[in-house]
mmCIF file of C-alpha atoms in Angstrom:
data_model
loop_
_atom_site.group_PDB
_atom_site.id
_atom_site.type_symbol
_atom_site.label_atom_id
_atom_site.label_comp_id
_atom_site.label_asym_id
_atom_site.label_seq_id
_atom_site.Cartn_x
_atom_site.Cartn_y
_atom_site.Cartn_z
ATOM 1 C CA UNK A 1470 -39.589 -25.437 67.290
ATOM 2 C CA UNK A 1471 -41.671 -26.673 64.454
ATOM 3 C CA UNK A 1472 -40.401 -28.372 61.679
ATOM 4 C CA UNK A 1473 -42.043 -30.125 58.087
ATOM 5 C CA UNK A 1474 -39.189 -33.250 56.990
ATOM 6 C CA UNK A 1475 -40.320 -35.423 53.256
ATOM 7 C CA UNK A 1476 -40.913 -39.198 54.025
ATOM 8 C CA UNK A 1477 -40.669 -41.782 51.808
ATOM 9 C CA UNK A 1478 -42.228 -45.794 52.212
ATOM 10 C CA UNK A 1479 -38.982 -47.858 51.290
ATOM 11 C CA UNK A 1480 -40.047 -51.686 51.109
ATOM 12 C CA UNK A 1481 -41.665 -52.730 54.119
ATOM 13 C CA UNK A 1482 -39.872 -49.333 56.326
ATOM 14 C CA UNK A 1483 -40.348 -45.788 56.278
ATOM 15 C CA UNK A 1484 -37.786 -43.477 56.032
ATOM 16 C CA UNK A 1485 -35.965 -39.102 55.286
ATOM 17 C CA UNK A 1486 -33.335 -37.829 54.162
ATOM 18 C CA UNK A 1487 -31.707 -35.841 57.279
ATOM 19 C CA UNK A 1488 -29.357 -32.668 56.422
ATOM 20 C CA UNK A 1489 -26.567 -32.530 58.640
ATOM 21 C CA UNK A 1490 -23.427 -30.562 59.294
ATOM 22 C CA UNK A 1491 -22.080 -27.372 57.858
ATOM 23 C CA UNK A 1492 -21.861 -28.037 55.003
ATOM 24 C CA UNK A 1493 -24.875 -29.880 54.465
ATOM 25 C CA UNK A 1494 -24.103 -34.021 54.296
ATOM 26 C CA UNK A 1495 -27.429 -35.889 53.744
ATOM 27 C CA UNK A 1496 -27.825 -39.004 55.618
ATOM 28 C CA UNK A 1497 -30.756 -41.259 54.752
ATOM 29 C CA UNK A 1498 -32.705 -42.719 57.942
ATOM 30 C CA UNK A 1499 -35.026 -45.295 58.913
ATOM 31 C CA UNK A 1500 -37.882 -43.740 60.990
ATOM 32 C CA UNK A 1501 -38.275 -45.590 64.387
ATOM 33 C CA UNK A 1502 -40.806 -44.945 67.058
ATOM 34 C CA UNK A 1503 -38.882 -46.930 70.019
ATOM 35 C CA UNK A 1504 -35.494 -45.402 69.416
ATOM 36 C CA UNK A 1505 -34.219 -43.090 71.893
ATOM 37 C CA UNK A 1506 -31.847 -41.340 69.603
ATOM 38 C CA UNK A 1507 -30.897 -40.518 66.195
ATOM 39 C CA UNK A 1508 -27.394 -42.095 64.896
ATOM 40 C CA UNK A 1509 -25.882 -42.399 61.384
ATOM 41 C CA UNK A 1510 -22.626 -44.232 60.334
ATOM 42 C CA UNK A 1511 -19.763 -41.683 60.192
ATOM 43 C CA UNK A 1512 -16.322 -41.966 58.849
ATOM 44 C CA UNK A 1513 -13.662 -42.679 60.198
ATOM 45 C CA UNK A 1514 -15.377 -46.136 61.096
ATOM 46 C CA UNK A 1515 -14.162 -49.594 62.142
ATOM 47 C CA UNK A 1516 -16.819 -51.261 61.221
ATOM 48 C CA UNK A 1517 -19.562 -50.065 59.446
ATOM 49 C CA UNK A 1518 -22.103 -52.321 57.584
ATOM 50 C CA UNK A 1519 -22.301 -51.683 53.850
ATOM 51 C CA UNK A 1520 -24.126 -48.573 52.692
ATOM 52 C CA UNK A 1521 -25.121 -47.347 48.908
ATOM 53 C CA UNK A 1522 -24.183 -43.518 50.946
ATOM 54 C CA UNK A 1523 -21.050 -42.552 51.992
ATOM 55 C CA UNK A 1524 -20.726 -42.555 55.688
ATOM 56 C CA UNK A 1525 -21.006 -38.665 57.692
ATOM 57 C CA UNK A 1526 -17.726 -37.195 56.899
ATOM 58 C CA UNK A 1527 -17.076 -35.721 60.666
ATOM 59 C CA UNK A 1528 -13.373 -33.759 59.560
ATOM 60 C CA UNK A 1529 -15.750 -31.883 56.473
ATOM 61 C CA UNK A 1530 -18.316 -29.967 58.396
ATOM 62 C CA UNK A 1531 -17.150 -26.939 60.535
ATOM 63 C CA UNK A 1532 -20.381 -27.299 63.339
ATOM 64 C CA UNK A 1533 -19.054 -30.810 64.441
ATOM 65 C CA UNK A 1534 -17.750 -31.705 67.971
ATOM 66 C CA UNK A 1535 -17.610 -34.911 69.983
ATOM 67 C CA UNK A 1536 -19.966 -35.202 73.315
ATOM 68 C CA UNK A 1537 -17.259 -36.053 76.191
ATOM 69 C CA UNK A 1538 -17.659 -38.582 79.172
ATOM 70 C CA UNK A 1539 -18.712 -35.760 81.899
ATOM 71 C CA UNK A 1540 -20.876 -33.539 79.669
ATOM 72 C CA UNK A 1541 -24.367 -32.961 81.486
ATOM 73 C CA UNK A 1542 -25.690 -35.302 78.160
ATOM 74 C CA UNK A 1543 -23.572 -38.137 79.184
ATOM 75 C CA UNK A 1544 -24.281 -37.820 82.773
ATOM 76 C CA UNK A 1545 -27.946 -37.888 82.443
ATOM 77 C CA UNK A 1546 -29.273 -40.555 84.639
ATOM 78 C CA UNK A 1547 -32.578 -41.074 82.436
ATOM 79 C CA UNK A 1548 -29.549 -42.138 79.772
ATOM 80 C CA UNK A 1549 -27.554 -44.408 81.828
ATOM 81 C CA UNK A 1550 -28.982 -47.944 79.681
ATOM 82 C CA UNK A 1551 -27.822 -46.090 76.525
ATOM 83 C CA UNK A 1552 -24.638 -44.226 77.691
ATOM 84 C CA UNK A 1553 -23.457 -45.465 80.938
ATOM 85 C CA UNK A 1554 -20.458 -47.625 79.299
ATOM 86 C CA UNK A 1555 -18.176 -44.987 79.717
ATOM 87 C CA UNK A 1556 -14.642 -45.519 79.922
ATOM 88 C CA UNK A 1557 -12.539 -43.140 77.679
ATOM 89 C CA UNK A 1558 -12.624 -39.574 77.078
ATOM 90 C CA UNK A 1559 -15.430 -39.668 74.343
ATOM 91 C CA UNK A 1560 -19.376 -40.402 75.431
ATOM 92 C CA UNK A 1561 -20.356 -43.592 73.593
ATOM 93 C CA UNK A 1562 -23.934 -44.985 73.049
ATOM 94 C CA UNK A 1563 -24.722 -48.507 72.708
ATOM 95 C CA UNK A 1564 -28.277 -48.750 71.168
ATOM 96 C CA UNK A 1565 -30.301 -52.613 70.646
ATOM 97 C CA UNK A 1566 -33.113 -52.887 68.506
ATOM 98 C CA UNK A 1567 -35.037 -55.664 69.877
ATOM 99 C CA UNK A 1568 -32.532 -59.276 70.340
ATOM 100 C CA UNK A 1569 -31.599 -58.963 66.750
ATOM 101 C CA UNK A 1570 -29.168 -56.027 65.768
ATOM 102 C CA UNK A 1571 -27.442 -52.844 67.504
ATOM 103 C CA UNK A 1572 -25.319 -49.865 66.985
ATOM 104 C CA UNK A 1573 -22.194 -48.805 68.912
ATOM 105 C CA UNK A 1574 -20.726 -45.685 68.557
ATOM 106 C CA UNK A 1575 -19.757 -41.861 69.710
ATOM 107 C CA UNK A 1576 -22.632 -39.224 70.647
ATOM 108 C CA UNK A 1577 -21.936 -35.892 69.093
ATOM 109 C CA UNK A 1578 -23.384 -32.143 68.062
ATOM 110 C CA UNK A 1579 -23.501 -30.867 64.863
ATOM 111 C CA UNK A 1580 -26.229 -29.170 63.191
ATOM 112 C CA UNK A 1581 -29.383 -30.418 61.745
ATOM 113 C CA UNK A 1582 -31.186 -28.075 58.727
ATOM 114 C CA UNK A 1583 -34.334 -28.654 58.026
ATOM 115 C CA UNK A 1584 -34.476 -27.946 54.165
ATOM 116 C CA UNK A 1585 -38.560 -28.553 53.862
ATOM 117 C CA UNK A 1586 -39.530 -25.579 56.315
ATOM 118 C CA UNK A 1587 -36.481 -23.225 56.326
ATOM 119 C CA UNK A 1588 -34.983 -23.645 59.453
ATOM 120 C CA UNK A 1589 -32.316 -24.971 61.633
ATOM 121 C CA UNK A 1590 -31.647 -27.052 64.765
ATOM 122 C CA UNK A 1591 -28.128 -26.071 66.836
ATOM 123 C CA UNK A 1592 -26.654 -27.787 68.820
ATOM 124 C CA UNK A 1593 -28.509 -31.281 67.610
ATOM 125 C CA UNK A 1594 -27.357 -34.281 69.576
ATOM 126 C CA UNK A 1595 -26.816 -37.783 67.921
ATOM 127 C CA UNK A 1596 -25.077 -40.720 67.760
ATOM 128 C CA UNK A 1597 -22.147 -41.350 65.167
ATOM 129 C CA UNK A 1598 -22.332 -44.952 64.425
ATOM 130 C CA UNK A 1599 -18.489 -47.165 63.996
ATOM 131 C CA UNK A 1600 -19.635 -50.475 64.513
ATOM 132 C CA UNK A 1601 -22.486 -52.649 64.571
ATOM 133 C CA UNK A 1602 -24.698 -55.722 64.806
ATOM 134 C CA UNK A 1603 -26.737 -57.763 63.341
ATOM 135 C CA UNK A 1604 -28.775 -56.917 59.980
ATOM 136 C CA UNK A 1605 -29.007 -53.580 58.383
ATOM 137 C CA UNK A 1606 -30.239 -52.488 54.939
ATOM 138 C CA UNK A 1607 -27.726 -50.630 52.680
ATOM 139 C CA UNK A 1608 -30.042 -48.677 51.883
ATOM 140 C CA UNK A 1609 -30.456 -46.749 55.047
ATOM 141 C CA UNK A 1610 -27.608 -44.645 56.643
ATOM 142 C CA UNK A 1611 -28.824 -45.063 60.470
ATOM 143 C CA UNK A 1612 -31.949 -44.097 62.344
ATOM 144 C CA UNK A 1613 -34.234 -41.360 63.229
ATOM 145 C CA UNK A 1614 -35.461 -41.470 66.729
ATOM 146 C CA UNK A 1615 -38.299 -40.919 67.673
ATOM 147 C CA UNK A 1616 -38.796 -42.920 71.004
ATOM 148 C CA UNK A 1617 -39.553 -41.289 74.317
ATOM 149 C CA UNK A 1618 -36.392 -39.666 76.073
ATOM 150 C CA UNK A 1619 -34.788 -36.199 75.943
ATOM 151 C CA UNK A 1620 -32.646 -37.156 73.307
ATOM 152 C CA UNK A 1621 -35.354 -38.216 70.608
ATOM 153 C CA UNK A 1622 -35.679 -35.680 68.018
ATOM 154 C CA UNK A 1623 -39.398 -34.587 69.383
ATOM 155 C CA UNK A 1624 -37.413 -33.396 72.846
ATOM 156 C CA UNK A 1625 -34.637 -31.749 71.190
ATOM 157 C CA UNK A 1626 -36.842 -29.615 69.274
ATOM 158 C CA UNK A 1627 -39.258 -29.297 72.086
ATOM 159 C CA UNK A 1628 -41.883 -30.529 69.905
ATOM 160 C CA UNK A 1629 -45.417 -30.552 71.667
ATOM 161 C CA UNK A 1630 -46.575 -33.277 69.077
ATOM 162 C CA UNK A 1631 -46.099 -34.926 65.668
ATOM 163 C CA UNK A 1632 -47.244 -36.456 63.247
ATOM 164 C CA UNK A 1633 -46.705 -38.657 59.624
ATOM 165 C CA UNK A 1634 -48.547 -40.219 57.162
ATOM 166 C CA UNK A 1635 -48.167 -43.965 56.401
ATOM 167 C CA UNK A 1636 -48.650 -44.137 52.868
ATOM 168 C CA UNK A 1637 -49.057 -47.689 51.482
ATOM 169 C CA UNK A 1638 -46.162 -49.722 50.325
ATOM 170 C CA UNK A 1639 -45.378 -49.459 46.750
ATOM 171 C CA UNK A 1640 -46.639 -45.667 46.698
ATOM 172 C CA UNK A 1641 -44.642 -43.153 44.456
ATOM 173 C CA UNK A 1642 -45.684 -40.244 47.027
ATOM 174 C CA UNK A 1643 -44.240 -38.775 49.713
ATOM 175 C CA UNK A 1644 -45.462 -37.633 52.796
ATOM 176 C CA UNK A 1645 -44.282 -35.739 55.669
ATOM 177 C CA UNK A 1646 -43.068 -35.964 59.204
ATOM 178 C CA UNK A 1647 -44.138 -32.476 60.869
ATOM 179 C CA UNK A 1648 -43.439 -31.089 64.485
ATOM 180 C CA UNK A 1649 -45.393 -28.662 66.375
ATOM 181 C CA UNK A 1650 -45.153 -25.856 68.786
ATOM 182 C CA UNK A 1651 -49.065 -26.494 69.210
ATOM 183 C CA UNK A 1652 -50.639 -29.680 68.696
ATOM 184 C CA UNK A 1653 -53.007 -29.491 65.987
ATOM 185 C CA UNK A 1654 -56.965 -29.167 66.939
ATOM 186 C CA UNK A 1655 -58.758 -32.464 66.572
ATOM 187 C CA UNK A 1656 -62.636 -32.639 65.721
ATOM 188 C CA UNK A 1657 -63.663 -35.015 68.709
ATOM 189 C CA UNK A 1658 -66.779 -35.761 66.321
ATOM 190 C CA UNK A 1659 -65.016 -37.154 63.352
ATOM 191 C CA UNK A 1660 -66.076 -40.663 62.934
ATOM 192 C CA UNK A 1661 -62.225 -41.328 60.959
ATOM 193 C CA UNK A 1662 -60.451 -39.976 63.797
ATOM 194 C CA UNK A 1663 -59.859 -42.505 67.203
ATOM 195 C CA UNK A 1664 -58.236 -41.068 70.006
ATOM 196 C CA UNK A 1665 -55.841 -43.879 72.418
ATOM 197 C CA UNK A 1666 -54.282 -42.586 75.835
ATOM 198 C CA UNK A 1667 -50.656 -43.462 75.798
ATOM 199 C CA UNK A 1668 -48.725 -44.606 79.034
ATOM 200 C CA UNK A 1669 -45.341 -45.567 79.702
ATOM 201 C CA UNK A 1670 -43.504 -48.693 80.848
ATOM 202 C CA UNK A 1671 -40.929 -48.798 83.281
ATOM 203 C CA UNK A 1672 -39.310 -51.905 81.526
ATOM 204 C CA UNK A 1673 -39.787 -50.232 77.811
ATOM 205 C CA UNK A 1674 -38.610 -46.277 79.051
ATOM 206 C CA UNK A 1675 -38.384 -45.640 75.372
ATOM 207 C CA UNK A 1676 -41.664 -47.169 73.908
ATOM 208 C CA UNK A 1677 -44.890 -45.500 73.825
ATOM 209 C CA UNK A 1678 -47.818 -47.775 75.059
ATOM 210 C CA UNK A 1679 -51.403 -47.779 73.791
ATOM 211 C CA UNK A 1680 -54.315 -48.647 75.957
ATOM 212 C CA UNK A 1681 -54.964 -51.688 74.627
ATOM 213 C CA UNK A 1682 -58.863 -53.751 75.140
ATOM 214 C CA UNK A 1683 -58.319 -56.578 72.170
ATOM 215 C CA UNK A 1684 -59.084 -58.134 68.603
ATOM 216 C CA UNK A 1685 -62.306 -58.732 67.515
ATOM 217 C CA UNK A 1686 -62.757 -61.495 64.257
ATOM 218 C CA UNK A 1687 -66.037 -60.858 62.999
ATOM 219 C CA UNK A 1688 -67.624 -58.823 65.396
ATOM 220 C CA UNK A 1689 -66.699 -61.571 68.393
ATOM 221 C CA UNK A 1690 -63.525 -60.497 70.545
ATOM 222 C CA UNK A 1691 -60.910 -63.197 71.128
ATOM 223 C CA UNK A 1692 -61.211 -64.847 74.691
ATOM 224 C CA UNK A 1693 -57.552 -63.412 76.017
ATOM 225 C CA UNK A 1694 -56.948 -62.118 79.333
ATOM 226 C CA UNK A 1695 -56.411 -58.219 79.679
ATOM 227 C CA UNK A 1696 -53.012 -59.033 81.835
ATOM 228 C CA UNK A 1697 -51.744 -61.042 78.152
ATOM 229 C CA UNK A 1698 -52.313 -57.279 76.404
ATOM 230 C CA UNK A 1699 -50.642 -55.619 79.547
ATOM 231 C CA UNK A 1700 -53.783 -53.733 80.400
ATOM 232 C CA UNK A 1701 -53.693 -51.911 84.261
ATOM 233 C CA UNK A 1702 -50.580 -52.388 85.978
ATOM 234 C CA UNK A 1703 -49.087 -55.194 84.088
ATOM 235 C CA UNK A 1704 -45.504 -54.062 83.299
ATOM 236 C CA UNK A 1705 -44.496 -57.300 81.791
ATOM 237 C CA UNK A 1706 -45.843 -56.852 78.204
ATOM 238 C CA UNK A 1707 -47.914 -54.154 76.541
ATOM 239 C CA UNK A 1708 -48.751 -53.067 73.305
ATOM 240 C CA UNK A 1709 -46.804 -50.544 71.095
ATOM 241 C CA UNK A 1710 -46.478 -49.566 67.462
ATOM 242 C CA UNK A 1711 -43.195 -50.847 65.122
ATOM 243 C CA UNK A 1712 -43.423 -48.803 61.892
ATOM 244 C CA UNK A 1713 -39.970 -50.733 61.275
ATOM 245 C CA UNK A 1714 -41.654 -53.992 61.771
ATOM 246 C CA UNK A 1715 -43.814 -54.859 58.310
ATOM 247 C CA UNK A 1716 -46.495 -57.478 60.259
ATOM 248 C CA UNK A 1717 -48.230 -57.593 64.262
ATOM 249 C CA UNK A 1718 -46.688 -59.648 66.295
ATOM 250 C CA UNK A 1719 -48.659 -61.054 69.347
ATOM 251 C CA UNK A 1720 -47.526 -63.104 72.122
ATOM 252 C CA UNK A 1721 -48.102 -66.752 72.578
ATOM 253 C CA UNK A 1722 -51.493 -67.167 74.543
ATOM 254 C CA UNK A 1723 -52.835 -64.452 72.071
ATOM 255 C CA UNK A 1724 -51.565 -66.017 68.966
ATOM 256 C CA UNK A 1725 -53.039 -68.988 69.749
ATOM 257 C CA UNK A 1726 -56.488 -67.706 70.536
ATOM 258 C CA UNK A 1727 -56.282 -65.769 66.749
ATOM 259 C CA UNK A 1728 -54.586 -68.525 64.864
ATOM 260 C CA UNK A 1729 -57.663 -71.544 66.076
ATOM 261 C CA UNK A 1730 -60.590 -67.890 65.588
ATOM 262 C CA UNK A 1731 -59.383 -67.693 62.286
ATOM 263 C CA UNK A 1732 -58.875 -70.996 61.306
ATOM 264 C CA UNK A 1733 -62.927 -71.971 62.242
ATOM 265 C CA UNK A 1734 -64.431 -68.675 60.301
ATOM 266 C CA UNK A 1735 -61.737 -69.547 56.964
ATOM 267 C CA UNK A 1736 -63.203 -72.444 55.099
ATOM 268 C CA UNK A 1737 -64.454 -70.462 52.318
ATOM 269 C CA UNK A 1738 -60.796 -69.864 51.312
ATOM 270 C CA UNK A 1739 -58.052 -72.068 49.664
ATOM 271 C CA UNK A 1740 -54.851 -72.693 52.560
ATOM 272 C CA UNK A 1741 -51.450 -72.260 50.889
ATOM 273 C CA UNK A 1742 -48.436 -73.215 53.097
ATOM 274 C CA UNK A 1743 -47.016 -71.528 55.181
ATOM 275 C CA UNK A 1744 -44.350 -68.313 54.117
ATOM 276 C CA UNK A 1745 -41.952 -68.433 56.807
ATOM 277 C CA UNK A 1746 -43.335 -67.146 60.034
ATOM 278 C CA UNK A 1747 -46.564 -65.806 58.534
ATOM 279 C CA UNK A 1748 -48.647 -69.068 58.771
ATOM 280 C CA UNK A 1749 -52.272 -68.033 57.902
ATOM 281 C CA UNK A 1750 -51.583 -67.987 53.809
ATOM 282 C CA UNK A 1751 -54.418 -68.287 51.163
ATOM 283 C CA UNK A 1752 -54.488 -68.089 46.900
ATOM 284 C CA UNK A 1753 -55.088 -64.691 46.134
ATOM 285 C CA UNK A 1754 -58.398 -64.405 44.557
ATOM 286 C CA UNK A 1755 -60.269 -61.517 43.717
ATOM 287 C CA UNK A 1756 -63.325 -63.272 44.778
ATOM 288 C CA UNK A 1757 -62.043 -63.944 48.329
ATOM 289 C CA UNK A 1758 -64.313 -62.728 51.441
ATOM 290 C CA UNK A 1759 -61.486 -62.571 54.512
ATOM 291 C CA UNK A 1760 -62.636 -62.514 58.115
ATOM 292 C CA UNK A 1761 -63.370 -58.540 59.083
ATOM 293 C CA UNK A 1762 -60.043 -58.231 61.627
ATOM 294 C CA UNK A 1763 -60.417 -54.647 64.514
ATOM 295 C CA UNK A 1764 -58.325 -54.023 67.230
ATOM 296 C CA UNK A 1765 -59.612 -52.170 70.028
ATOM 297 C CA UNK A 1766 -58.631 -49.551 72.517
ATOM 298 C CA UNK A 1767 -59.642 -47.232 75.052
ATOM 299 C CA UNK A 1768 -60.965 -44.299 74.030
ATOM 300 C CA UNK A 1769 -58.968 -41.264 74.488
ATOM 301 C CA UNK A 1770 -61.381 -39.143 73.356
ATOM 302 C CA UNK A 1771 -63.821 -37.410 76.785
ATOM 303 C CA UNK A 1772 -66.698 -37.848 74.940
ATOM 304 C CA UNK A 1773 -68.038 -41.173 73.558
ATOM 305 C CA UNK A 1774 -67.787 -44.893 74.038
ATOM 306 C CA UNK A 1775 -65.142 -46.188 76.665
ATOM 307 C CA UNK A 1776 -63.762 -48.260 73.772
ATOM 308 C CA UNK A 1777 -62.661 -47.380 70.226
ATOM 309 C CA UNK A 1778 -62.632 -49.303 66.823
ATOM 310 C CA UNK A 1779 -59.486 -49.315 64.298
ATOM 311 C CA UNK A 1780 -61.187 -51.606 61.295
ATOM 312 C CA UNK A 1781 -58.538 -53.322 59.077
ATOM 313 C CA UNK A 1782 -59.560 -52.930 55.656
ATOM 314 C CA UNK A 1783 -57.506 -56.264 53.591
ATOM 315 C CA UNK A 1784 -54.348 -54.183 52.498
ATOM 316 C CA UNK A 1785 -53.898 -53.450 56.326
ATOM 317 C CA UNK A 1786 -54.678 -57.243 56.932
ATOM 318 C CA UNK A 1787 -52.935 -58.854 54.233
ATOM 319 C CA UNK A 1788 -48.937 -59.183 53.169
ATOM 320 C CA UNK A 1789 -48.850 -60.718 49.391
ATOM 321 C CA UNK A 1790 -45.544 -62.881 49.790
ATOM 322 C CA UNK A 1791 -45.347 -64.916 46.345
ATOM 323 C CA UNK A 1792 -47.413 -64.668 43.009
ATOM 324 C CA UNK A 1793 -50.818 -65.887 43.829
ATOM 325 C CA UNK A 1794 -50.775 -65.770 47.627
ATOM 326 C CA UNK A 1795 -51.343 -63.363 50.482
ATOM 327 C CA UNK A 1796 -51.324 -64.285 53.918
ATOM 328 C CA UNK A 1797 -52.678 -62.619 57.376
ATOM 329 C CA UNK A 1798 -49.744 -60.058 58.428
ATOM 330 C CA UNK A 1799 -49.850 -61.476 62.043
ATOM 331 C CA UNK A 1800 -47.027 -63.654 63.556
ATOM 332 C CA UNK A 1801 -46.523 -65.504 66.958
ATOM 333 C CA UNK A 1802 -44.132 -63.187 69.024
ATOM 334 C CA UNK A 1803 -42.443 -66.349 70.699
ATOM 335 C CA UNK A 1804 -39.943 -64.492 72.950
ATOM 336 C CA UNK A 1805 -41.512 -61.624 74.148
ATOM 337 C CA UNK A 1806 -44.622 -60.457 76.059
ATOM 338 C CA UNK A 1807 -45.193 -57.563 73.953
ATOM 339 C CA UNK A 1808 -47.816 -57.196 71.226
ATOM 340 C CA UNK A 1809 -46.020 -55.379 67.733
ATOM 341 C CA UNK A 1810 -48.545 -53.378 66.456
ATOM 342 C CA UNK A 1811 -46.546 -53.643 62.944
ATOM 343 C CA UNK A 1812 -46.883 -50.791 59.885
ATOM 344 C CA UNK A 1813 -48.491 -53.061 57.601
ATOM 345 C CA UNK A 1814 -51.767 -52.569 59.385
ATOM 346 C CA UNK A 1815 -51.243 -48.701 59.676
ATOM 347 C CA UNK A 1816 -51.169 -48.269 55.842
ATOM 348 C CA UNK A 1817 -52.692 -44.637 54.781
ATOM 349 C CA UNK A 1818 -53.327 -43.940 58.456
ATOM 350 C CA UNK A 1819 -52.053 -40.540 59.412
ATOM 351 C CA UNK A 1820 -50.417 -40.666 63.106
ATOM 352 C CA UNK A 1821 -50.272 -37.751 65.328
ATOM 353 C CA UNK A 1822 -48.874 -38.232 69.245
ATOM 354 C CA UNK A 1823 -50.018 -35.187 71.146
ATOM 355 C CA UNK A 1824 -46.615 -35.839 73.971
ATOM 356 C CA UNK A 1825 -48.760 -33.076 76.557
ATOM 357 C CA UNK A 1826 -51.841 -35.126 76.466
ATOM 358 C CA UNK A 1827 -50.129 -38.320 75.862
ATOM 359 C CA UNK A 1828 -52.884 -39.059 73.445
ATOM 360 C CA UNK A 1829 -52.635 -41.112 70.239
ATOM 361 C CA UNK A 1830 -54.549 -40.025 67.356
ATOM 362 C CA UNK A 1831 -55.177 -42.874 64.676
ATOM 363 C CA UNK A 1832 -56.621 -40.687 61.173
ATOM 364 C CA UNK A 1833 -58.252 -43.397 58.582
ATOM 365 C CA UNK A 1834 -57.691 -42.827 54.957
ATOM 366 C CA UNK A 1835 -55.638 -39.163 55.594
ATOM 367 C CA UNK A 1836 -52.423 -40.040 53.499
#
């Protein structure tokens, strides 16, 4: 089923309002590309972080029913990380977002309207969030998923693609999140558009992972071994995209590599100290030339090079973090082997993931 949802850049996230329920109850979400379901905080809860919204009121709407411990949904063995904890009557879910914060709570159905395009999904499986840990905004009522896995919002609406705008931070317009029946037809000979084959990772089911060559700082690509970038058969890292996470985060041996590149082609600029983890920091000056920063893939595309360029231009590049400095929006990953392709260098990029081709399409300058 196809389906057109607003989106709206919120700080450093992006995020919709979701209708839910019958009557409608509008929940307001956080957009996530590695989450394998949708959840929202519902009442009655035992422990829900603070929220500006009031929680999904489960007793008001009329469509609502709990998921129990041997429904096929529960049982599904491509769900067991997520749901397998099951010990009472009710199917729980137990969702982590990276070491740093999670959600615990009961999967249910209700149904999800679609206001934008007219239409309606029954039957729409989520999670209904009563405790938690770790940070969350108050702003944001739970999270959209839209990670691999039947249960992502793609699969339930048996979405052949989609796509959304990043429009840059600070922007008073929205853009949209759109499903298709069809993907949409691409014009292989558009020099804006780059086309990345996506594969999966056994250790990540719920990621998807881009075909990843390397970074380039002026024109020279960074001495770092494919296996570092999880390139081939390498299951331990890999590289994804984080539209929740605001900079890229690379591992070790990488970060290393970009920090000492960067640090012999900067002299022309003033150093400011460090802002927390971001450690390459300057004194904003309109006069500043920055190191040109691409990262590179493999082409998805049949025709053409065997590698494709994503050019930053400096608001992809650079986070401004006090008045009168900006710093390089790339941070030392220290516990992980992954590299966090992060949303500040996807700014007015339009995104589209064609899930039959398993094809990334990267569209410069379309928001």
């Amino acid at each position: 089923m196809g389906a057109i949802v607003d989106t709206y850049p919120i700080d450093d996230s992006y995020a919709l309002f979701l209708w839910i329920g019958t009557p409608v109850q509008i929940a307001f979400v956080q957009m996530d590309l590695g989450s394998p379901i949708t959840w929202t905080q519902c009442d009655p809860c035992s422990n829900c972080y603070p929220m500006q919204r009031s929680p999904f009121n489960t007793k008001e709407s009329s469509t609502f029913r709990e998921l129990g411990c041997y429904s096929e949904t529960c049982l599904d063995p491509r769900m067991k990380e997520l749901l397998g904890n099951c010990t009472s009557w009710t199917c729980r879910y137990n969702v982590n977002y990276g070491k740093e914060s999670s959600s615990f709570g009961t999967m249910v159905i209700d149904t999800l309207n679609f206001e934008r395009s007219n239409n309606e999904l029954k039957g729409f499986i989520m999670g209904c969030g009563d405790s938690y840990e770790g940070p969350y905004r108050a702003q944001f009522s739970g999270v959209l998923g839209l990670g691999r896995g039947p249960l992502s919002l793609q699969s339930q609406l048996n979405a052949k693609a989609f796509s959304f705008c990043l429009v840059n931070f600070g922007s008073q317009t929205a853009s949209t999140l759109e499903f298709y029946d069809r993907a949409p037809q691409i014009d292989k000979h558009d020099n804006s558009i780059i086309m990345v084959p996506l594969r999966e990772n056994s250790g990540y089911p719920n990621y998807y992972f881009l075909q990843f060559v390397g970074i380039s700082i002026n024109g020279f690509m960074l001495d770092v071994k494919s296996s570092v970038w999880g390139y081939g058969l390498n299951y331990d890292g890999g590289v994804i995209l984080d539209i929740g996470s605001i900079a890229t985060y690379l591992p070790s041996e990488a970060y290393n590599v970009f920090k000492l590149e960067i640090r012999k082609v900067d002299h022309n600029l003033t150093r400011e100290q460090a802002h927390e983890d971001l450690e390459l920091c300057y004194k904003d000056d309109s006069f500043n030339v920055y190191p040109s920063i691409a990262l590179h893939f493999e082409n998805g595309n049949v025709a053409g090079e065997n590698f494709v360029s994503f050019n930053m231009n400096n608001d992809q590049m650079l986070l401004r973090v006090d008045e009168g400095t900006v710093c390089l929006s790339f941070v030392e990953g220290k516990d992980s082997n992954l590299t966090v392709i992060g949303s500040n260098q996807l700014q007015g990029t339009q995104l589209m993931i064609d899930l039959v081709k398993e094809i990334l399409v990267f569209i410069h300058n379309k928001c």
